[in-house]
PDB file of C-alpha atoms in Angstrom:
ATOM      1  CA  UNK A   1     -16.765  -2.490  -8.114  1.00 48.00           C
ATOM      2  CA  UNK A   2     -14.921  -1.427  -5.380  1.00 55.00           C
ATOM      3  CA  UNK A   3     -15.814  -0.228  -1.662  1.00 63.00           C
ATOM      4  CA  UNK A   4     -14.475   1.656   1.237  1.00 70.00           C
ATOM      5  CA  UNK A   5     -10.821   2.498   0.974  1.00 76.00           C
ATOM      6  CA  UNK A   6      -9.694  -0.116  -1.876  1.00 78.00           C
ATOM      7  CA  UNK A   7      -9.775   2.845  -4.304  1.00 80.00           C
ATOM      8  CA  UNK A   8      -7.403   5.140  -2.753  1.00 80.00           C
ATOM      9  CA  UNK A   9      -5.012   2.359  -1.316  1.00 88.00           C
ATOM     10  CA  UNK A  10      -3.586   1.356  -4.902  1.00 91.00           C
ATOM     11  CA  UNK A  11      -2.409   4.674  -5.542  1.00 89.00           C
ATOM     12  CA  UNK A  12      -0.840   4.623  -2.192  1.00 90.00           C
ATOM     13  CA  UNK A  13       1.063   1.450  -3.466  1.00 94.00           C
ATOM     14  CA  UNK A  14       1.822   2.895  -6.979  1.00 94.00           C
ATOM     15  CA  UNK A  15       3.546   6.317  -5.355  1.00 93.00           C
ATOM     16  CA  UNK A  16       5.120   4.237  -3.109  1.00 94.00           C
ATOM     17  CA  UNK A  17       6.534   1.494  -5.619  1.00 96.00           C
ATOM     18  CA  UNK A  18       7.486   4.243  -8.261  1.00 95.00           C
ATOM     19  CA  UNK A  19       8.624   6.934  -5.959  1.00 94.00           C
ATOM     20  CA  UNK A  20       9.046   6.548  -2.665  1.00 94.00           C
ATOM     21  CA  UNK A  21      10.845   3.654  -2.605  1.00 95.00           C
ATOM     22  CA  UNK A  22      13.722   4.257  -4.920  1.00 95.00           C
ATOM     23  CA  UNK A  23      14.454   7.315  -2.944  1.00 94.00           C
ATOM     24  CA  UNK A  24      14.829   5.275   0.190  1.00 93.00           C
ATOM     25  CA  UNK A  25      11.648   6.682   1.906  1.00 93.00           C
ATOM     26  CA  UNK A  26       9.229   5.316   3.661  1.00 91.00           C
ATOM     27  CA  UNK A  27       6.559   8.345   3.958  1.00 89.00           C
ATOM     28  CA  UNK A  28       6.224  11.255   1.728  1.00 89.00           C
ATOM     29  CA  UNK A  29       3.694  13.768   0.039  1.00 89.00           C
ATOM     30  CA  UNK A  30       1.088  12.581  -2.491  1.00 86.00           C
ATOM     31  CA  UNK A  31       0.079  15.229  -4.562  1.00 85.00           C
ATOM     32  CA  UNK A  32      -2.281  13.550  -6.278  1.00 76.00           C
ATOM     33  CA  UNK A  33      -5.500  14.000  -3.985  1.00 72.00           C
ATOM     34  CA  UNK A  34      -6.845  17.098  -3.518  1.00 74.00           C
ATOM     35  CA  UNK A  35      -3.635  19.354  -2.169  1.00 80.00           C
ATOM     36  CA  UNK A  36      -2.267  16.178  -1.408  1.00 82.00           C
ATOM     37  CA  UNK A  37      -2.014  13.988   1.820  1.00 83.00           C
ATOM     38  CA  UNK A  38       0.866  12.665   3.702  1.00 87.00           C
ATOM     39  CA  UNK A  39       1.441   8.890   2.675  1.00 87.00           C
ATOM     40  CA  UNK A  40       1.905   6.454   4.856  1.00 88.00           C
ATOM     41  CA  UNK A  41       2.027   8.342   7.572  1.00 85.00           C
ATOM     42  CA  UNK A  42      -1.492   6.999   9.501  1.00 84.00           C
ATOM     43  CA  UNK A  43      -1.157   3.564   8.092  1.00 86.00           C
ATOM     44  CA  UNK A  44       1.359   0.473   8.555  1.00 89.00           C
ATOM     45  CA  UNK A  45       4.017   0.104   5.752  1.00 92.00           C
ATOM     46  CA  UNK A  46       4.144  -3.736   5.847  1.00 92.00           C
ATOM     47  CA  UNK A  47       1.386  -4.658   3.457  1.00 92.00           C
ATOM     48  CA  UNK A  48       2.641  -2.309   1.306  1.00 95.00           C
ATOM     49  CA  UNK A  49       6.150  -3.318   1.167  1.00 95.00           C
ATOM     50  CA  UNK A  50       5.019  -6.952   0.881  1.00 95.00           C
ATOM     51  CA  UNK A  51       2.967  -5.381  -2.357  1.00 96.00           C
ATOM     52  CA  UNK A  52       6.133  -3.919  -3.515  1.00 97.00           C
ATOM     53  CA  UNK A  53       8.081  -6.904  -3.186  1.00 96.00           C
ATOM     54  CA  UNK A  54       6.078  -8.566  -5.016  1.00 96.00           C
ATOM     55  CA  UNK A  55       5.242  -6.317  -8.215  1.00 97.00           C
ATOM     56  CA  UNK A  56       8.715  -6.764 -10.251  1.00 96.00           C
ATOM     57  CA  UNK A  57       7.284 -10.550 -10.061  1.00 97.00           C
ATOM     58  CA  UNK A  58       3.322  -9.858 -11.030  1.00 96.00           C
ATOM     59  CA  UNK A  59       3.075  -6.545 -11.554  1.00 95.00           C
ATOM     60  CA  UNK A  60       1.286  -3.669  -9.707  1.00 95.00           C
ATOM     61  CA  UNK A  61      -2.326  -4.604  -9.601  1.00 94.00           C
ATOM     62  CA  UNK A  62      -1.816  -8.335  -8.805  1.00 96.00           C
ATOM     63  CA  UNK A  63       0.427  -7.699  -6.097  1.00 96.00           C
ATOM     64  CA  UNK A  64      -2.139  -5.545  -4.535  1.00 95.00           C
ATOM     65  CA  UNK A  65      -5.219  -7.924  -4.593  1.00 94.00           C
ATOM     66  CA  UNK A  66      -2.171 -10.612  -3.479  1.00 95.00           C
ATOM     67  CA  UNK A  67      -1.135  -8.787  -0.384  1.00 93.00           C
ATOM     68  CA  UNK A  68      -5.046  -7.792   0.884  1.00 90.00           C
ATOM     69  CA  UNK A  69      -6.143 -11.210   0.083  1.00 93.00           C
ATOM     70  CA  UNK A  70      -2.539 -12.417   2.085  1.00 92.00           C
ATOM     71  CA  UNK A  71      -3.561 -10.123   4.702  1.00 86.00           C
ATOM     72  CA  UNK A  72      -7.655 -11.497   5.233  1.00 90.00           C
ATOM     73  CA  UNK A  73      -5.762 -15.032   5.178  1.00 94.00           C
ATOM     74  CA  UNK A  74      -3.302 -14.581   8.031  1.00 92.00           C
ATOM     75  CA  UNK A  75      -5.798 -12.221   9.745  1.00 92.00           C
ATOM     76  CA  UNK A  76      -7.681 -15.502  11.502  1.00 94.00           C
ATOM     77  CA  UNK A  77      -4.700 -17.424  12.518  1.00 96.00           C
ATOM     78  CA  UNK A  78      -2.665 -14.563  14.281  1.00 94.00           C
ATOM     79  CA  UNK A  79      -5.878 -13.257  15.915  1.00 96.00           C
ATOM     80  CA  UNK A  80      -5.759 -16.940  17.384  1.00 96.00           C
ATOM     81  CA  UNK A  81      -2.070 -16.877  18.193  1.00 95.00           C
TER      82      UNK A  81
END
């Protein structure tokens, strides 16, 4: 099970992966929630191109719980730095 924004953040890296990204853009429309949203445009890219990066290795979904569980991981030691 899945809480708090998890849910809607994979789609975020699917349209991005699969659409965005091939057109050499960083933020776009997602249609896909209600009348859609802008992507991207209220959160920071670099997780998500890190997720990108690596899905032609692992694939979509394990690139996703690879970059949040990246992100908890260097959270500590650059709160410290």
């Amino acid at each position: 099970m899945a809480g708090g924004d998890t849910p809607c953040h994979f789609p975020t890296l699917a349209w991005l992966y699969e659409r965005l990204l091939p057109e050499g853009r960083l933020h776009g429309w997602y249609p896909g929630a209600y009348l859609g949203h802008p992507l991207l445009l209220y959160y920071f890219p670099l997780p998500f191109l890190v997720m990108s990066a690596l899905a032609p290795v692992t694939g979509l979904p394990v690139a996703f719980k690879l970059g949040t569980f990246i992100g908890v991981l260097l959270l500590p030691p650059l709160c410290y730095a």
